[in-house]
Short mmCIF file of C-alpha atoms and ligand atoms in Angstrom, two decimals:
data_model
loop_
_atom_site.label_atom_id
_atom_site.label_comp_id
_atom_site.label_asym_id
_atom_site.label_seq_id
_atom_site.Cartn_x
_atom_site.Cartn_y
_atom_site.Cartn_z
CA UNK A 551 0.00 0.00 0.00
CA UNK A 552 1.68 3.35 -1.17
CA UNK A 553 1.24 5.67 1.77
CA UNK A 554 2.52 8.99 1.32
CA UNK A 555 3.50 10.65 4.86
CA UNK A 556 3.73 14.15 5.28
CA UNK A 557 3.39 14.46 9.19
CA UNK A 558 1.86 17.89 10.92
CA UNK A 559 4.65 19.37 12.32
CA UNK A 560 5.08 18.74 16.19
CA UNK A 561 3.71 21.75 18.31
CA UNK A 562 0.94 22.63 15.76
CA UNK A 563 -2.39 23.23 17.34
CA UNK A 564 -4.05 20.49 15.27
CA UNK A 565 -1.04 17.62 16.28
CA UNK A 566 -2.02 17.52 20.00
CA UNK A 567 0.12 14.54 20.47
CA UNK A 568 -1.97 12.45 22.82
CA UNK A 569 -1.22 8.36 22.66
CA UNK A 570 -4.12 6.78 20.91
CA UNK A 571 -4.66 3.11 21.23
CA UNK A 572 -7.06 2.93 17.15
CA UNK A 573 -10.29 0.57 17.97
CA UNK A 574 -12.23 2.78 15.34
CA UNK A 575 -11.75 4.38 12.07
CA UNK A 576 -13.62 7.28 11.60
CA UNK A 577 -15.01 8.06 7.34
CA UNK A 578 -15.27 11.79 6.32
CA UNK A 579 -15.75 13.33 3.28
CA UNK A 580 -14.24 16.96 2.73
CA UNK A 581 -17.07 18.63 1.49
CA UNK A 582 -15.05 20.41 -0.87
CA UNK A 583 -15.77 20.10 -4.45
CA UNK A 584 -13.39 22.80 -5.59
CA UNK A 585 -10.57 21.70 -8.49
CA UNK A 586 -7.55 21.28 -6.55
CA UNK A 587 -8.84 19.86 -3.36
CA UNK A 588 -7.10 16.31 -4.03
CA UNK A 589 -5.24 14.55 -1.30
CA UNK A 590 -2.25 17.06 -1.47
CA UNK A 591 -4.25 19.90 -1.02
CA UNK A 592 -5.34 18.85 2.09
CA UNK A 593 -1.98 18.20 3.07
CA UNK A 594 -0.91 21.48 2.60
CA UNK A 595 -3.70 22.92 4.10
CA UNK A 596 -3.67 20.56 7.07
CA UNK A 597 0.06 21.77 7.54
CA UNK A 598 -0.48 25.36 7.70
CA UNK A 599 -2.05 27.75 10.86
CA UNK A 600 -5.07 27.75 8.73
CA UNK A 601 -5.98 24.52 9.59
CA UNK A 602 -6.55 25.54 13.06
CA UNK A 603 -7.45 22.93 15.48
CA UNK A 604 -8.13 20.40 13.05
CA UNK A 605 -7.10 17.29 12.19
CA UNK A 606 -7.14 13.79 10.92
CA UNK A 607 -4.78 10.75 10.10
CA UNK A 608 -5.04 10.24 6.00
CA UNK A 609 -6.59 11.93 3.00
CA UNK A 610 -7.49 9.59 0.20
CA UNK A 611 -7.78 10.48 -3.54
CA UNK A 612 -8.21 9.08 -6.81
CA UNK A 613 -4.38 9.49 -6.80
CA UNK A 614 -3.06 9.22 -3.58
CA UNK A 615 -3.31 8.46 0.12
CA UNK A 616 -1.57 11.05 2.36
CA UNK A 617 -0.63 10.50 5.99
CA UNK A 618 -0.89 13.88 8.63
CA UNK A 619 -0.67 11.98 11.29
CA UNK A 620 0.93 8.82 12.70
CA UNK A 621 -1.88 6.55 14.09
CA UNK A 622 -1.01 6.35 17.45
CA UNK A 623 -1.57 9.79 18.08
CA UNK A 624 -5.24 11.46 18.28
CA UNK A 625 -6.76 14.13 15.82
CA UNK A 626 -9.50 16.71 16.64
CA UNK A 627 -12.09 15.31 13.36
CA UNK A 628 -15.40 13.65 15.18
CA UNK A 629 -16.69 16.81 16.96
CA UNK A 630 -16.91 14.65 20.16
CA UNK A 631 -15.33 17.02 22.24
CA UNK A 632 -11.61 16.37 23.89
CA UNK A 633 -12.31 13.26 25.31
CA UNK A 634 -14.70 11.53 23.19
CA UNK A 635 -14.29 7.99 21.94
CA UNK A 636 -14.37 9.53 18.19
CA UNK A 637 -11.30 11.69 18.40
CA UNK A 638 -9.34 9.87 21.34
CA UNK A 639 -9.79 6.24 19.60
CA UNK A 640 -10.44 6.19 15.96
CA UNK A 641 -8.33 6.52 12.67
CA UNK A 642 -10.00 9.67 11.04
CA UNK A 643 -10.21 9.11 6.85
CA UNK A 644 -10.96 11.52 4.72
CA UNK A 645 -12.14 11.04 1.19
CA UNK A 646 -11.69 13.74 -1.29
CA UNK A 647 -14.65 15.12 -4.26
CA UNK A 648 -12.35 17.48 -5.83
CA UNK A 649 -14.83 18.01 -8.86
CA UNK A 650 -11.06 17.68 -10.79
CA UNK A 651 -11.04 14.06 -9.37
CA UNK A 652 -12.58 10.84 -9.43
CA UNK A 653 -14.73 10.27 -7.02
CA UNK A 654 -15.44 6.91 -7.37
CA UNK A 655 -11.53 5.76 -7.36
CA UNK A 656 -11.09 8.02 -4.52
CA UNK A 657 -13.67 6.19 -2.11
CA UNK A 658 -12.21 2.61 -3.89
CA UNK A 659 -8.47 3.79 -2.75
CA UNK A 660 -10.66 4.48 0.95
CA UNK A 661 -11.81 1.31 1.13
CA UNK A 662 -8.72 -0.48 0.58
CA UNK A 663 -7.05 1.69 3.42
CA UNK A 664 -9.73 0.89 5.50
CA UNK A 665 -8.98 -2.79 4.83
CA UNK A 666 -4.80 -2.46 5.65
CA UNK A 667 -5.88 -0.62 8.63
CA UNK A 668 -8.06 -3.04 9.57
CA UNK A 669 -5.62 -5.42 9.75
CA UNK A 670 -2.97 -3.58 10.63
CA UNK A 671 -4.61 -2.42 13.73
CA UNK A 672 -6.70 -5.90 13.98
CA UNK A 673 -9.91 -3.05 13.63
CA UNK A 674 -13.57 -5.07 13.30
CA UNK A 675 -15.80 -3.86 10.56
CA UNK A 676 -18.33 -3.23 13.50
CA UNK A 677 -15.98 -0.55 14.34
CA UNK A 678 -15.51 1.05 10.83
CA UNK A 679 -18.15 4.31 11.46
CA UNK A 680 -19.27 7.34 9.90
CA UNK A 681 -18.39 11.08 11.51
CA UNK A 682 -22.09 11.34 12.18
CA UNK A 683 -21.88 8.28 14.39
CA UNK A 684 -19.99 10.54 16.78
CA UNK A 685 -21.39 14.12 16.43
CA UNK A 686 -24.42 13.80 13.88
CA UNK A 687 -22.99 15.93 11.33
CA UNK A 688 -24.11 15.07 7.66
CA UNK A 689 -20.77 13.25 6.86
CA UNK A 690 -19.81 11.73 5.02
CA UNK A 691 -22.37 12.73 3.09
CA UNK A 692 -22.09 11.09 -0.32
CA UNK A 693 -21.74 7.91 1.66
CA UNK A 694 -24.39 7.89 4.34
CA UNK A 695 -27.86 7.53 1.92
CA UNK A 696 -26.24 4.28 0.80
CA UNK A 697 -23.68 3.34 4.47
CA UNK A 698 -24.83 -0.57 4.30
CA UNK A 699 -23.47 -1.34 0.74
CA UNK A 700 -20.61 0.30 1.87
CA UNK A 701 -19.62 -1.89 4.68
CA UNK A 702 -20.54 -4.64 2.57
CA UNK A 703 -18.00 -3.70 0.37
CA UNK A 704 -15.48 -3.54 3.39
CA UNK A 705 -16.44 -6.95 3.77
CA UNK A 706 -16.21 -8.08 0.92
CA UNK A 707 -12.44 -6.72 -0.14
CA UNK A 708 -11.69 -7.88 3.50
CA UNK A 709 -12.91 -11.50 3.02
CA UNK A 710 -10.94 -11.57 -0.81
CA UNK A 711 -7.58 -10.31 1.01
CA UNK A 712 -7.94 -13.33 3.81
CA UNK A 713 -8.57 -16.44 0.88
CA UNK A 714 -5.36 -14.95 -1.14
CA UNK A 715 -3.18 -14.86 2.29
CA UNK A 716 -4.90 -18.75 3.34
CA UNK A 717 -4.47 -19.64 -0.59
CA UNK A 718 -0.96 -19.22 -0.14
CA UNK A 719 -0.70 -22.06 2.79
CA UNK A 720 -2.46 -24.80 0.12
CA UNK A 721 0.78 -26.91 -0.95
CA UNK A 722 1.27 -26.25 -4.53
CA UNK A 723 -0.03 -29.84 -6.18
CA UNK A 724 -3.25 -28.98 -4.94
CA UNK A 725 -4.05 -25.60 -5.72
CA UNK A 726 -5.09 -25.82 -9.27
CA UNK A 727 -7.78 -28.46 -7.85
CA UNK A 728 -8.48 -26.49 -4.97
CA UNK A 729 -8.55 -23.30 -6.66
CA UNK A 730 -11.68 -25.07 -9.11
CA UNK A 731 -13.40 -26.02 -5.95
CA UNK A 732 -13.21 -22.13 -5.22
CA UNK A 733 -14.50 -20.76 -7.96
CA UNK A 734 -17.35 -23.52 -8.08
CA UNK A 735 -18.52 -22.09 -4.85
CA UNK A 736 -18.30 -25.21 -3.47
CA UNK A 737 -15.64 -24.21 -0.73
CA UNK A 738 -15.01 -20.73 1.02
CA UNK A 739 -11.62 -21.77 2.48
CA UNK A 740 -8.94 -23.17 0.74
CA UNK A 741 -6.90 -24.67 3.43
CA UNK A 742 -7.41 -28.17 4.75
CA UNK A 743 -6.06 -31.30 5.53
CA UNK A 744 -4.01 -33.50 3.43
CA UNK A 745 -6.84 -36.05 2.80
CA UNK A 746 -8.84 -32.73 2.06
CA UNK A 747 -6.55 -31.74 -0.48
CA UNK A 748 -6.04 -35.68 -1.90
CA UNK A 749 -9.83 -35.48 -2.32
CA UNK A 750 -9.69 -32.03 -3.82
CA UNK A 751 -7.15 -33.35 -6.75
CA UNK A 752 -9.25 -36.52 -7.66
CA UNK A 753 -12.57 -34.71 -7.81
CA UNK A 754 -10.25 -32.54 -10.37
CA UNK A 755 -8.96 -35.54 -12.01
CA UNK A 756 -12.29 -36.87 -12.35
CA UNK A 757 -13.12 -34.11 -13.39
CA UNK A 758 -16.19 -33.75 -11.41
CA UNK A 759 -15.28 -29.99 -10.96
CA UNK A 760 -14.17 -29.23 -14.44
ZN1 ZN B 1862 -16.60 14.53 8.70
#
């Protein structure tokens, strides 16, 4: 995953520098449509006194993914005040709609950062949320009117990354057979035992799974 980081510097108002333990991660969209509003955009901005108390861990767009902030320190993004679960505990994302941009690659590049961190940070789904979870604001708001598919999506890329890392423990004379058993639908998890993967290879050979 090509991360680039661009850290706020220390002492900034918006880089308060508490130790945060990440059991959420927190989805935002900018809200700003102007060209130019990509993912280094907001690192600039995010850099600069502008910014003001505000801040969160990665921008994501159809381009890049920039880092402000290393994730085990807090940003001030959920409007749940200085102590709330929102800013003290969760990974804040925020996914760009430069109208210069793509907006659908931009919220794809999202979701697979939401899957690294994830794992990374061993991060349930349960706990992937929206901003309004924590303070009601209408964000992110080109993904809240359709949330569910979202997470399903999560899920989904989630569930793909897990069968390629277990696909890689099947012992190579059996993953062509296995692999057919996979696609069939048949099985959801390659790995097994060796008379699972004997059986695997003479349902091939017999080609009852052709
Ligand atoms: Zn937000």
């Amino acid at each position: 995953m090509n991360i680039i980081q661009d850290f706020i510097p220390k002492g900034n108002r918006n880089r308060p520098g508490n130790t945060m333990n990440p059991r959420y991660i927190t989805v935002h969209n900018t809200g700003n449509v102007n060209n130019g509003a990509n993912a280094l955009g907001h690192s600039n901005f995010i850099k600069s006194l502008a910014a003001g108390s505000t801040s969160w861990h990665y921008t994501v767009d159809d381009q890049r993914i920039v880092q402000h902030l290393p994730t085990n320190e807090n940003g001030w993004h959920a409007g749940d005040g200085g102590h709330g679960p929102g800013n003290r505990t969760s990974i804040g994302i925020e996914i760009c709609e430069n109208a210069d941009g793509n907006y659908a690659k931009a919220e794809e590049k999202a979701v697979e950062l939401i899957v690294h961190l994830m794992e990374t940070h061993n991060i349930p789904v349960e706990n992937v949320v929206s901003h309004k979870k924590w303070s009601n604001k209408q964000c992110p708001h080109r993904i809240l009117p359709r949330w569910g598919a979202f997470i399903e999506t999560i899920k989904e890329k989630a569930s793909e990354k897990t069968v390629a890392k277990r696909f890689d423990e099947v012992p190579d004379w059996a993953r062509p057979s296995v692999k057919k058993l996979m696609d069939r639908g048949i099985i959801g998890d390659p790995v097994g035992d060796a008379t699972f993967y004997r059986i695997a290879v003479i349902l091939d050979r017999l080609k009852v799974i052709a």
